[in-house]
């Protein structure tokens, strides 16, 4: 008699059955009404004020636990005789068959069926279920595992072997089947059978885990030679650094140092170009360290650093540095540190060869070591990375590689011919028709001058002016010729400079200064005249100022006045008027009206002062009249002119007339004006200082008429200029 607990409802001999209309097979003997969950109707909370007694969440959970109803379990069925047992089994088998008929592809349904038959001790039926399942899903390795475990669990060894054989024949790439098969043979003590299974498995060329399992199997039974033979087959099948390292460690563990070294040497010859070669070399060097072969280990590290690509040797450099710190001397440690930094720079320039800052750092590192061959090699590699486009902004850092290279060859290597060659190659490489580097031309010329080859320096600078003239080249070339005293060459260069850039006031001024220093006054004056006659100049105010000062220094006051008048014809800027007045206030009267030298000497100093004041005041009056009539909108300039005039009258002392200026002084008034916005609307105002002059107050009634007349006059003048 057995006590059976069915997995799902239904059983002869126990409990009342519910009507078919209200029953559900998944609910056992319960109806839907019994199991229906009735939720309370949601009620609207009217009073939301906090209660006087607060309830914690812990209390709610505890009460919910206490009030929880017991779990509903299906009733237990007691089977009292064989007839009931047969009925139970028949019903259960029918249920299983129904499930399988519905979900034939569900392996779990088959396994449950077979396990139930196994519980009933009907092994033939269970085996039959597994076989039927294999007809449906013979590619599912879990089904084979369940089937074989069933046979093993019930000590059907030959049946289990049969299942395993069929499984590994159909699914030879599923390692778990092989592992389980071999494990069963080992449990049975059939070592020869297990070895035979391993050989069958190895014929399918599994991954490294399978070979390692085979080796461990042989070592468990003390078969060292067999394990060594398997290792040989293993490294032949999987020639990788990790397999050779495992083989060498196997030999080392058994004290076979020479055998282990031979394995490493074979691997180093075979896998020197492998992407994981650094792992192999590190293991080889550490093996030699353990064997106290320091020189061997150092040689391995150096050999590896030469063979392994820089981007894959980070761990190798780190290990080598640690090795040198432990076993090396000062020189070896420094070499290791430099090697590590060299590796870092190699990695940077490999990732981005156009990053010239990395090349500069790399070159500085090699220069600190002092190996000329390495330094030149890095320089050559660096300058080989030409910028991708012919735009100057890409070349500005690149050109310094050539400059540093040339300076290194000249100053450190002291190789004159190589230096000349570096300069020549660089000047050939730069696309001078699009842009040039004056610094490179000048450095090449200065190098030739240091070598006392003046002809070559002139040729370089002449080529620079002919191919791609620049202001710096002209300036330096003229400076060199001026230092050598070749004034005719300087004149020729200045003429070419001006011809190339006629708007460059610097060239005109320096040319005139050269002639002035050579006491060639007429030449200097002619140069100034040509300069101010140019239609466009970059800084004309500086040029005019120097020309005026030149005439003043030559005591040519009439020429100076003429220049001022010519300048006022071009511009009537406030500074020009003030400068003119300053000149008149301080200039002499020599050469005026063709007077003889004797008459000039008879003029008293007081009369000269009176004349100066008169001339200065006349200029001020002209300026004020211009600002009053021709430019009335420039009120601030007019006020500044009056302020300067007042200061000048004060400085004249007794000869000055302060009241003359004070009558014309304006009154300052604060006003507001609108600030226009982008859309044209006015939303804010700003304060500004306005000047009200006495003549404007007197003519206030007619101010609008005057303004209209002024506008009409200005418009008419503009129309005349256009015609």
XYZ file of C-alpha atoms in Angstrom, residues 44-441:
398
model
C -14.187 57.852 -1.696
C -12.394 59.292 1.304
C -14.335 62.272 2.621
C -12.358 63.102 5.732
C -8.655 63.420 4.948
C -7.530 64.754 8.309
C -4.957 62.584 10.125
C -6.338 60.091 12.615
C -5.657 60.511 16.289
C -3.995 57.088 16.470
C -1.397 56.502 13.772
C -0.655 53.026 12.391
C 2.822 52.098 11.231
C 3.599 50.081 8.121
C 5.126 47.366 10.293
C 1.845 46.984 12.204
C -0.141 46.719 8.955
C 2.159 43.990 7.640
C 2.011 42.079 10.915
C -1.793 42.150 11.007
C -1.963 41.098 7.354
C 0.261 38.136 8.179
C -1.882 37.128 11.151
C -5.133 37.348 9.203
C -3.813 35.437 6.199
C -5.868 32.358 5.408
C -4.151 28.964 5.276
C -2.910 27.704 1.926
C -5.405 25.710 -0.066
C -3.985 22.291 -0.803
C -5.588 19.485 -2.746
C -6.734 16.541 -0.570
C -4.423 13.559 -0.158
C -5.486 10.283 -1.656
C -4.872 6.976 0.046
C -4.572 3.963 -2.211
C -5.521 0.819 -0.372
C -5.365 -1.941 -3.003
C -3.821 -2.809 -6.340
C -6.985 -1.981 -8.268
C -6.922 1.629 -7.100
C -3.196 1.754 -7.879
C -3.832 0.502 -11.390
C -6.577 3.055 -11.889
C -4.317 5.815 -10.566
C -1.489 4.799 -12.893
C -3.822 4.542 -15.854
C -5.235 7.982 -15.167
C -1.808 9.556 -14.732
C -0.454 7.960 -17.896
C -3.477 9.237 -19.764
C -2.818 12.737 -18.426
C 0.837 12.570 -19.453
C -0.057 11.262 -22.888
C -2.579 14.063 -23.307
C 0.047 16.645 -22.384
C 2.566 15.129 -24.790
C -0.005 15.058 -27.544
C -0.615 18.794 -27.037
C 3.036 19.886 -26.606
C 5.018 17.186 -28.323
C 8.094 19.398 -28.700
C 8.312 20.213 -24.976
C 11.228 18.183 -23.625
C 10.310 18.913 -20.009
C 6.968 17.168 -20.483
C 8.739 14.018 -21.721
C 11.242 14.155 -18.852
C 8.463 14.495 -16.265
C 6.680 11.536 -17.817
C 9.834 9.417 -17.746
C 10.662 10.405 -14.150
C 7.146 9.471 -13.071
C 7.547 6.050 -14.686
C 10.895 5.746 -12.908
C 9.169 6.511 -9.588
C 6.728 3.715 -10.374
C 9.779 1.450 -10.882
C 8.640 0.677 -14.425
C 12.064 1.116 -16.057
C 11.062 -0.360 -19.370
C 8.276 2.177 -19.739
C 10.598 5.005 -18.654
C 13.170 3.894 -21.228
C 10.441 3.751 -23.830
C 9.409 7.328 -22.991
C 13.012 8.537 -23.379
C 13.331 6.761 -26.724
C 10.093 8.298 -27.950
C 11.376 11.701 -26.788
C 14.621 11.210 -28.724
C 12.597 10.677 -31.869
C 11.240 14.183 -31.352
C 14.336 16.085 -30.056
C 17.491 14.074 -30.597
C 19.514 17.315 -30.966
C 18.734 18.414 -27.395
C 21.768 17.376 -25.355
C 19.911 17.867 -22.043
C 17.569 15.037 -23.034
C 20.534 12.723 -23.602
C 21.940 13.755 -20.220
C 18.651 12.971 -18.448
C 18.389 9.622 -20.266
C 21.950 8.560 -19.404
C 21.612 9.721 -15.789
C 18.438 7.664 -15.520
C 20.332 4.534 -16.651
C 23.272 5.294 -14.367
C 21.042 6.055 -11.401
C 19.390 2.669 -11.691
C 22.723 0.849 -12.337
C 22.048 -0.095 -15.946
C 25.698 0.394 -16.919
C 25.621 -1.136 -20.372
C 22.453 0.766 -21.201
C 24.142 3.950 -20.014
C 27.218 3.235 -22.197
C 24.924 2.666 -25.115
C 23.196 6.021 -24.492
C 26.505 7.863 -24.156
C 27.863 6.300 -27.336
C 24.819 7.348 -29.285
C 24.916 10.851 -27.744
C 28.582 11.592 -28.540
C 28.157 10.174 -32.027
C 25.224 12.475 -32.773
C 26.508 15.538 -30.846
C 30.328 15.360 -30.844
C 30.723 19.130 -30.316
C 28.910 19.143 -26.970
C 31.731 18.852 -24.440
C 29.408 18.122 -21.541
C 28.432 14.738 -23.040
C 32.088 13.714 -23.289
C 32.817 14.889 -19.749
C 29.863 12.918 -18.337
C 30.743 9.813 -20.338
C 34.359 9.867 -19.128
C 33.277 10.586 -15.574
C 31.046 7.511 -15.598
C 33.880 5.304 -16.851
C 36.190 6.674 -14.163
C 33.609 6.018 -11.472
C 33.375 2.438 -12.727
C 37.172 2.138 -12.626
C 37.357 1.478 -16.373
C 40.452 3.617 -17.016
C 41.139 2.017 -20.398
C 37.580 2.749 -21.519
C 37.894 6.351 -20.336
C 41.186 6.733 -22.249
C 39.517 5.306 -25.329
C 36.692 7.849 -24.985
C 39.269 10.630 -24.642
C 40.965 9.489 -27.844
C 37.656 9.486 -29.655
C 37.070 13.013 -28.355
C 40.528 14.271 -29.356
C 39.870 13.069 -32.904
C 37.252 15.808 -33.126
C 39.873 18.488 -32.258
C 38.207 20.082 -29.224
C 39.289 23.332 -27.580
C 41.999 23.649 -24.954
C 39.710 22.609 -22.079
C 39.289 19.129 -23.579
C 43.034 18.622 -23.971
C 43.666 19.886 -20.443
C 41.092 17.396 -19.118
C 42.849 14.553 -20.949
C 46.219 15.586 -19.499
C 44.816 15.851 -15.969
C 43.222 12.417 -16.411
C 46.591 10.833 -17.257
C 48.316 12.666 -14.403
C 45.714 11.388 -11.934
C 46.866 7.877 -12.755
C 50.582 8.730 -12.818
C 51.026 8.431 -16.578
C 53.605 11.227 -17.021
C 54.950 10.036 -20.369
C 51.451 9.740 -21.742
C 50.710 13.266 -20.482
C 53.906 14.576 -22.172
C 52.884 12.923 -25.440
C 49.447 14.514 -25.153
C 51.100 17.917 -24.553
C 53.071 17.482 -27.751
C 49.888 16.773 -29.666
C 48.197 19.642 -27.796
C 50.744 22.348 -28.785
C 50.764 21.014 -32.338
C 46.971 21.293 -32.495
C 46.795 24.670 -30.655
C 50.105 26.531 -31.236
C 49.364 29.440 -28.901
C 51.434 31.108 -26.173
C 49.169 29.869 -23.349
C 49.445 26.203 -24.471
C 53.253 26.348 -24.639
C 53.396 28.095 -21.261
C 51.218 25.348 -19.752
C 53.483 22.688 -21.302
C 56.616 24.383 -19.939
C 55.101 24.697 -16.459
C 54.259 20.986 -16.607
C 57.911 20.177 -17.282
C 59.125 22.671 -14.664
C 56.863 21.151 -12.003
C 58.583 17.803 -12.592
C 62.061 19.335 -12.401
C 62.767 19.061 -16.127
C 64.410 22.486 -16.534
C 66.055 21.742 -19.867
C 62.858 20.335 -21.299
C 60.960 23.433 -20.144
C 63.601 25.732 -21.711
C 63.351 23.803 -24.973
C 59.585 24.269 -24.947
C 59.978 28.016 -24.450
C 62.598 28.249 -27.186
C 60.370 26.364 -29.616
C 57.518 28.702 -28.772
C 59.702 31.821 -29.166
C 60.818 30.715 -32.632
C 57.322 29.737 -33.701
C 55.251 32.547 -32.144
C 57.558 35.581 -32.204
C 55.110 37.440 -34.447
C 51.951 36.337 -32.638
C 49.707 39.082 -31.245
C 50.021 37.564 -27.726
C 53.781 37.062 -27.998
C 54.500 39.405 -25.079
C 52.770 36.938 -22.711
C 55.083 34.183 -23.909
C 58.253 36.274 -23.578
C 57.297 37.485 -20.113
C 56.700 33.898 -18.979
C 60.015 32.783 -20.561
C 61.928 35.587 -18.815
C 60.280 34.845 -15.463
C 61.199 31.172 -15.911
C 64.850 32.151 -16.382
C 64.612 34.415 -13.321
C 63.418 31.468 -11.230
C 66.341 29.466 -12.587
C 68.752 32.267 -11.503
C 69.717 32.935 -15.115
C 69.679 36.743 -14.951
C 71.599 37.362 -18.172
C 69.390 34.937 -20.052
C 66.312 36.754 -18.755
C 67.731 40.163 -19.749
C 68.543 38.877 -23.225
C 64.988 37.549 -23.571
C 63.510 40.882 -22.529
C 65.670 42.819 -25.009
C 64.945 40.349 -27.793
C 61.233 40.631 -27.071
C 61.292 44.439 -27.002
C 62.869 44.431 -30.462
C 60.357 41.957 -31.901
C 57.034 42.738 -30.248
C 55.108 45.721 -31.733
C 55.210 48.785 -29.517
C 51.455 48.913 -29.182
C 51.357 45.421 -27.653
C 54.394 45.589 -25.355
C 53.077 47.558 -22.387
C 53.170 44.624 -19.964
C 56.567 43.620 -21.334
C 58.052 47.043 -20.567
C 56.581 47.027 -17.094
C 58.059 43.612 -16.328
C 61.428 44.588 -17.791
C 61.550 47.715 -15.637
C 60.758 45.696 -12.507
C 63.418 43.151 -13.516
C 66.094 45.818 -13.945
C 65.197 47.424 -10.621
C 65.693 44.044 -8.963
C 68.739 42.680 -10.785
C 70.239 45.530 -12.854
C 72.671 48.367 -12.210
C 72.085 52.098 -12.564
C 72.689 52.094 -16.301
C 70.348 49.183 -16.856
C 67.599 50.822 -14.809
C 67.933 54.059 -16.785
C 67.795 52.123 -20.050
C 64.665 50.338 -18.867
C 63.006 53.624 -17.860
C 63.914 55.200 -21.191
C 62.619 52.116 -22.943
C 59.284 52.407 -21.174
C 58.945 56.079 -22.073
C 60.022 55.269 -25.609
C 57.242 52.724 -25.766
C 54.707 55.323 -24.611
C 55.804 57.794 -27.274
C 55.790 55.088 -29.930
C 52.243 54.265 -28.984
C 51.213 57.931 -29.201
C 52.794 58.558 -32.598
C 51.390 55.290 -33.893
C 47.866 56.335 -32.938
C 48.227 59.851 -34.372
C 51.331 60.386 -36.541
C 50.319 64.015 -37.206
C 50.503 64.916 -33.505
C 53.784 66.829 -33.755
C 53.919 67.564 -30.014
C 54.333 63.828 -29.390
C 57.194 63.771 -31.899
C 58.855 66.696 -30.096
C 58.632 64.837 -26.770
C 59.959 61.658 -28.374
C 62.891 63.565 -29.926
C 63.749 65.216 -26.600
C 63.814 61.783 -24.994
C 66.228 60.445 -27.608
C 68.400 63.572 -27.359
C 68.670 63.047 -23.601
C 69.999 59.528 -24.281
C 72.468 60.809 -26.879
C 72.342 58.067 -29.497
C 72.863 59.955 -32.783
C 71.537 57.163 -34.978
C 68.315 56.878 -32.975
C 67.889 60.674 -32.896
C 68.266 60.949 -36.664
C 65.895 58.012 -37.156
C 63.173 59.677 -35.065
C 63.715 63.013 -36.847
C 63.417 61.329 -40.249
C 60.255 59.502 -39.193
C 58.784 62.731 -37.819
C 59.432 64.901 -40.905
C 58.024 62.138 -43.109
C 54.541 62.962 -41.725
C 53.792 65.853 -44.084
C 50.631 67.845 -43.236
C 47.573 66.694 -45.183
C 46.710 70.055 -46.790
C 48.612 73.023 -48.242
C 47.362 75.451 -45.623
C 49.780 77.295 -43.403
C 47.928 76.554 -40.185
C 48.669 72.836 -40.657
C 52.382 73.492 -41.264
C 53.116 75.886 -38.419
C 54.044 73.137 -35.937
C 55.473 70.805 -38.557
C 58.102 73.301 -39.742
C 59.679 73.352 -36.270
C 60.599 69.691 -36.703
C 62.862 70.762 -39.564
C 64.203 73.711 -37.567
C 65.072 71.517 -34.586
C 66.566 68.915 -36.900
C 68.844 71.498 -38.521
C 69.881 72.968 -35.168
C 70.641 69.483 -33.833
C 72.861 68.664 -36.819
C 74.679 71.988 -36.526
C 75.090 72.367 -32.774
C 75.065 68.818 -31.376
C 76.159 66.539 -34.207
C 78.355 69.308 -35.731
C 77.723 67.977 -39.201
C 77.783 70.979 -41.544
C 76.885 69.109 -44.713
C 73.889 67.374 -43.149
C 72.714 70.726 -41.756
C 72.921 72.315 -45.207
C 71.072 69.329 -46.647
C 68.292 69.620 -44.015
C 67.757 73.314 -44.829
C 67.775 72.597 -48.558
C 65.265 69.741 -48.337
C 62.947 71.776 -46.142
C 62.966 74.752 -48.528
C 62.205 72.388 -51.402
C 59.289 70.826 -49.516
C 57.414 74.008 -48.542
C 54.882 75.069 -51.228
C 56.175 78.655 -51.609
C 53.579 79.588 -54.213
C 50.830 79.208 -51.580
C 52.686 80.233 -48.429
C 56.187 80.360 -47.052
C 58.131 80.566 -43.794
C 60.457 83.549 -43.566
C 62.052 82.024 -40.479
C 63.320 79.069 -42.488
C 64.877 81.242 -45.195
